[in-house]
Coordinates of C-alpha atoms in Angstrom, one line a residue:
M1054 CA 51.7 -52.2 -31.8
L1055 CA 51.0 -50.0 -28.7
W1056 CA 49.3 -47.4 -30.8
F1057 CA 47.2 -50.1 -32.4
A1058 CA 46.3 -51.5 -29.0
T1059 CA 45.0 -48.1 -27.8
G1060 CA 42.3 -48.2 -30.6
A1061 CA 43.1 -44.7 -31.7
N1062 CA 42.6 -44.4 -35.5
V1063 CA 42.0 -48.1 -35.8
N1064 CA 38.4 -47.9 -36.9
T1065 CA 39.3 -45.3 -39.6
I1066 CA 42.0 -47.6 -41.0
K1067 CA 39.6 -50.6 -40.9
K1068 CA 37.0 -48.7 -42.7
N1069 CA 39.4 -47.8 -45.5
I1070 CA 40.4 -51.5 -45.8
S1071 CA 36.9 -52.8 -45.7
I1072 CA 35.8 -50.4 -48.5
V1073 CA 38.8 -51.3 -50.7
L1074 CA 38.5 -55.0 -50.2
K1075 CA 34.6 -55.0 -50.1
K1076 CA 34.7 -56.8 -46.8
D1077 CA 32.9 -56.3 -43.5
I1078 CA 34.8 -54.0 -41.1
D1079 CA 34.9 -56.9 -38.5
D1080 CA 36.3 -59.4 -40.9
P1081 CA 39.5 -61.1 -39.5
E1082 CA 41.4 -60.2 -42.7
V1083 CA 40.6 -56.5 -42.2
H1084 CA 41.9 -56.7 -38.7
R1085 CA 45.1 -58.4 -39.8
I1086 CA 45.8 -55.8 -42.5
A1087 CA 45.0 -53.0 -40.1
K1088 CA 47.6 -54.2 -37.7
R1089 CA 50.1 -54.5 -40.5
I1090 CA 49.5 -50.9 -41.5
F1091 CA 50.3 -49.7 -38.0
I1092 CA 53.5 -51.8 -38.0
N1093 CA 54.5 -50.4 -41.4
W1094 CA 53.8 -46.9 -40.3
G1095 CA 56.0 -47.5 -37.3
K1096 CA 58.8 -48.6 -39.6
N1097 CA 58.4 -45.4 -41.7
I1098 CA 58.7 -43.3 -38.5
A1099 CA 61.9 -45.2 -37.6
D1100 CA 63.2 -44.6 -41.1
F1101 CA 62.6 -40.9 -40.9
L1102 CA 64.2 -40.7 -37.5
K1103 CA 67.3 -42.3 -39.0
H1104 CA 67.4 -39.8 -41.8
K1105 CA 70.5 -38.0 -40.5
V1106 CA 72.6 -41.2 -40.3
V1107 CA 71.5 -42.6 -43.7
S1108 CA 73.8 -41.2 -46.4
R1109 CA 72.7 -40.2 -49.8
E1110 CA 74.4 -43.3 -51.3
K1111 CA 72.8 -45.6 -48.7
L1112 CA 69.4 -44.1 -49.5
K1113 CA 69.9 -44.9 -53.2
Q1114 CA 70.7 -48.5 -52.2
R1115 CA 67.6 -48.7 -50.0
I1116 CA 65.1 -47.5 -52.7
S1117 CA 65.2 -48.9 -56.2
V1118 CA 63.5 -46.7 -58.8
D1119 CA 61.5 -47.4 -62.0
S1120 CA 61.9 -45.1 -63.9
F1121 CA 63.6 -41.7 -63.8
K1122 CA 63.1 -41.3 -67.6
N1123 CA 59.4 -40.6 -67.0
L1124 CA 60.3 -37.8 -64.6
K1125 CA 62.7 -36.4 -67.2
K1126 CA 60.0 -36.7 -69.8
G1127 CA 57.8 -34.4 -67.7
L1128 CA 60.6 -31.9 -67.1
D1129 CA 61.5 -31.7 -70.8
K1130 CA 58.3 -29.6 -71.3
G1131 CA 60.0 -26.9 -69.2
K1132 CA 57.0 -26.1 -67.1
G1133 CA 57.8 -28.2 -64.1
V1134 CA 56.3 -31.5 -62.8
V1135 CA 53.5 -32.0 -60.3
I1136 CA 54.0 -35.5 -58.8
F1137 CA 50.8 -37.0 -57.3
S1138 CA 50.7 -39.9 -55.0
C1139 CA 48.8 -41.4 -52.1
H1140 CA 49.8 -42.1 -48.4
I1141 CA 51.3 -45.4 -49.5
G1142 CA 54.6 -46.6 -48.1
N1143 CA 57.4 -44.3 -47.0
F1144 CA 56.5 -41.3 -49.2
E1145 CA 58.9 -39.1 -47.2
W1146 CA 61.8 -41.2 -48.3
A1147 CA 60.4 -41.5 -51.9
A1148 CA 60.6 -37.7 -52.3
S1149 CA 64.1 -37.7 -50.7
R1150 CA 65.1 -40.4 -53.2
I1151 CA 64.3 -38.0 -56.0
G1152 CA 66.1 -35.2 -54.2
V1153 CA 69.4 -37.1 -53.9
E1154 CA 69.5 -37.3 -57.7
N1155 CA 69.8 -33.5 -57.7
Y1156 CA 66.3 -32.8 -58.8
K1157 CA 64.8 -29.7 -57.0
I1158 CA 61.7 -31.2 -55.3
W1159 CA 59.2 -29.6 -52.9
G1160 CA 56.7 -31.4 -50.8
L1161 CA 53.3 -29.9 -49.7
T1162 CA 53.1 -30.1 -45.9
L1163 CA 50.8 -29.2 -43.1
F1164 CA 52.0 -26.2 -41.1
R1165 CA 52.3 -27.4 -37.5
K1166 CA 51.9 -25.1 -34.4
S1167 CA 55.3 -26.0 -33.1
D1168 CA 58.2 -24.2 -34.8
R1169 CA 60.6 -26.8 -33.4
T1170 CA 58.6 -29.6 -35.1
N1171 CA 58.5 -27.7 -38.4
K1172 CA 62.3 -27.1 -38.3
F1173 CA 62.9 -30.8 -37.5
F1174 CA 61.0 -31.9 -40.6
E1175 CA 62.6 -29.2 -42.8
S1176 CA 66.2 -30.0 -41.7
N1177 CA 65.8 -33.7 -42.1
R1178 CA 64.4 -33.3 -45.6
L1179 CA 67.0 -30.8 -46.6
L1180 CA 69.8 -33.3 -45.9
K1181 CA 68.5 -35.2 -49.0
G1182 CA 67.6 -32.2 -51.2
F1183 CA 63.9 -32.3 -50.3
F1184 CA 62.4 -28.9 -49.7
T1185 CA 59.2 -28.0 -47.8
V1186 CA 56.3 -25.8 -48.9
Y1187 CA 53.5 -25.3 -46.4
V1188 CA 49.8 -25.4 -47.3
N1189 CA 49.4 -21.7 -46.2
R1190 CA 52.0 -20.7 -48.8
M1191 CA 50.8 -22.7 -51.8
H1192 CA 51.0 -19.7 -54.1
H1193 CA 54.8 -20.3 -54.1
I1194 CA 54.2 -23.5 -56.0
F1195 CA 53.7 -21.7 -59.3
R1196 CA 57.1 -20.0 -59.0
Y1197 CA 58.8 -23.4 -58.4
L1198 CA 57.1 -24.9 -61.5
K1199 CA 58.0 -21.9 -63.6
N1200 CA 61.6 -22.6 -62.6
N1201 CA 61.0 -26.2 -64.0
E1202 CA 61.1 -27.7 -60.5
I1203 CA 59.1 -30.6 -59.0
V1204 CA 56.2 -30.3 -56.5
A1205 CA 54.8 -33.4 -54.8
V1206 CA 51.1 -33.4 -53.7
P1207 CA 49.0 -36.2 -52.2
M1208 CA 45.7 -36.9 -53.9
D1209 CA 44.0 -39.2 -51.3
W1210 CA 43.5 -36.6 -48.6
D1211 CA 43.0 -32.8 -48.7
S1212 CA 45.5 -31.3 -46.2
T1213 CA 44.3 -27.8 -47.1
G1214 CA 40.7 -28.5 -46.3
T1215 CA 39.7 -26.4 -49.3
S1216 CA 40.1 -28.4 -52.5
S1217 CA 38.2 -31.6 -52.0
K1218 CA 35.2 -32.7 -54.0
L1219 CA 33.0 -35.9 -54.0
F1220 CA 34.1 -38.6 -56.4
D1221 CA 33.5 -42.3 -56.9
F1222 CA 36.3 -44.1 -55.1
F1223 CA 36.3 -47.9 -54.8
G1224 CA 32.6 -47.8 -55.4
K1225 CA 31.8 -45.3 -52.7
K1226 CA 31.6 -41.5 -52.5
A1227 CA 34.8 -40.0 -51.1
Y1228 CA 36.1 -36.5 -50.6
L1229 CA 39.3 -36.3 -52.7
P1230 CA 41.5 -33.2 -53.3
T1231 CA 41.8 -31.8 -56.8
G1232 CA 44.7 -29.5 -55.9
A1233 CA 47.4 -31.4 -57.7
L1234 CA 45.3 -31.6 -60.9
Q1235 CA 44.3 -27.9 -60.8
I1236 CA 47.9 -26.8 -60.3
A1237 CA 49.0 -28.9 -63.3
L1238 CA 46.1 -27.6 -65.5
R1239 CA 46.7 -24.0 -64.5
S1240 CA 50.5 -24.0 -64.8
G1241 CA 50.9 -26.4 -67.8
A1242 CA 53.2 -28.6 -65.6
A1243 CA 53.3 -32.4 -66.3
L1244 CA 51.2 -34.5 -63.9
V1245 CA 53.3 -37.5 -63.0
P1246 CA 52.0 -40.5 -60.8
C1247 CA 54.6 -41.8 -58.3
F1248 CA 54.2 -44.5 -55.7
V1249 CA 56.5 -46.3 -53.3
W1250 CA 56.2 -49.4 -51.2
R1251 CA 58.4 -51.6 -49.0
D1252 CA 59.6 -54.7 -50.9
K1253 CA 61.8 -56.1 -48.1
K1254 CA 62.5 -55.4 -44.5
Y1255 CA 64.9 -52.5 -45.1
T1256 CA 64.4 -51.7 -48.8
H1257 CA 61.7 -50.0 -50.9
H1258 CA 60.7 -49.8 -54.5
M1259 CA 59.4 -46.7 -56.2
V1260 CA 57.7 -46.4 -59.5
I1261 CA 57.5 -43.1 -61.5
M1262 CA 54.9 -43.5 -64.2
E1263 CA 54.6 -41.6 -67.5
P1264 CA 53.0 -38.2 -67.3
V1265 CA 49.2 -38.2 -67.5
E1266 CA 47.7 -37.0 -70.8
L1267 CA 45.3 -34.3 -69.5
D1268 CA 42.1 -33.3 -71.3
H1269 CA 41.8 -29.5 -71.4
S1270 CA 38.5 -29.3 -73.3
G1271 CA 35.4 -28.0 -71.6
G1272 CA 34.6 -25.7 -68.7
K1273 CA 36.6 -25.7 -65.5
E1274 CA 34.4 -28.2 -63.5
E1275 CA 34.0 -30.5 -66.6
V1276 CA 37.8 -30.5 -67.1
I1277 CA 38.3 -31.5 -63.4
E1278 CA 35.7 -34.2 -63.6
K1279 CA 37.1 -35.7 -66.8
N1280 CA 40.7 -35.7 -65.6
M1281 CA 39.9 -37.1 -62.1
K1282 CA 38.3 -40.1 -63.9
I1283 CA 41.8 -40.6 -65.4
V1284 CA 43.7 -40.2 -62.1
I1285 CA 41.4 -42.1 -59.7
P1286 CA 41.9 -45.5 -61.3
I1287 CA 45.7 -45.1 -61.1
M1288 CA 45.3 -44.4 -57.3
E1289 CA 42.9 -47.3 -56.9
K1290 CA 45.2 -49.7 -58.5
H1291 CA 48.2 -48.9 -56.3
I1292 CA 46.1 -48.7 -53.1
R1293 CA 44.5 -52.1 -53.9
E1294 CA 47.9 -53.7 -54.6
H1295 CA 49.6 -52.2 -51.5
I1296 CA 46.6 -52.0 -49.1
A1297 CA 48.8 -53.0 -46.1
E1298 CA 50.8 -49.8 -46.7
W1299 CA 47.9 -47.4 -47.2
E1300 CA 48.6 -45.3 -44.1
L1301 CA 45.7 -42.9 -44.3
F1302 CA 44.6 -42.0 -40.8
H1303 CA 41.7 -39.9 -42.0
N1304 CA 38.0 -40.5 -42.9
I1305 CA 37.5 -39.4 -46.4
W1306 CA 34.2 -41.2 -47.0
L1307 CA 30.7 -39.7 -47.3
D1308 CA 28.8 -41.5 -44.5

């Protein structure tokens, strides 16, 4: 609430909401949802700080999952899985929830200037079997996939600053990353949508969807365009349904 009161990032969040709901940025409902997003983000931070004291079994109790069989279906191909998601809910805990089932999962992460901060994130994640791969070492991803492991990559914001292109998103032009898609196309890995949201005060629900049937026909740019048209509606559906948990503090829109 203090962060919200400072006004920092508030207009960015309100802009996201107004575009999704097709409402004016000053609409009272937009303001109400924006405040809820900051509260939910605060809860996610609190959850992450409690990571060391929440056991693997307790984490399983906190996050119900539907359905691991889709993840197994992707791994059965033997070429790894690229999970794509958005900044919805407690995505850190979602990846950890997969890790505690003894799946080898890596999360693409920004490399921070502070070594202590990087080590803090790495150690917290490792407690639950969640490994870190930094954006400046993305080439390692193909080795992990070759070992039939899992890599999680967000598709609503380009953390690398190099793989975003303009696409229609909620009826507006937005810069969306194509990295997860390109990695899946190049490696042959299954592309699996996965989303998490808070269903009660202390519990979450995660859905792992069936692997996306990718279209490999055509030139490189044509293939990306065609498959992004498959992926984007999946993202839009979950963002729309869980707008109060879309914690994207970045402006992705073409102004």
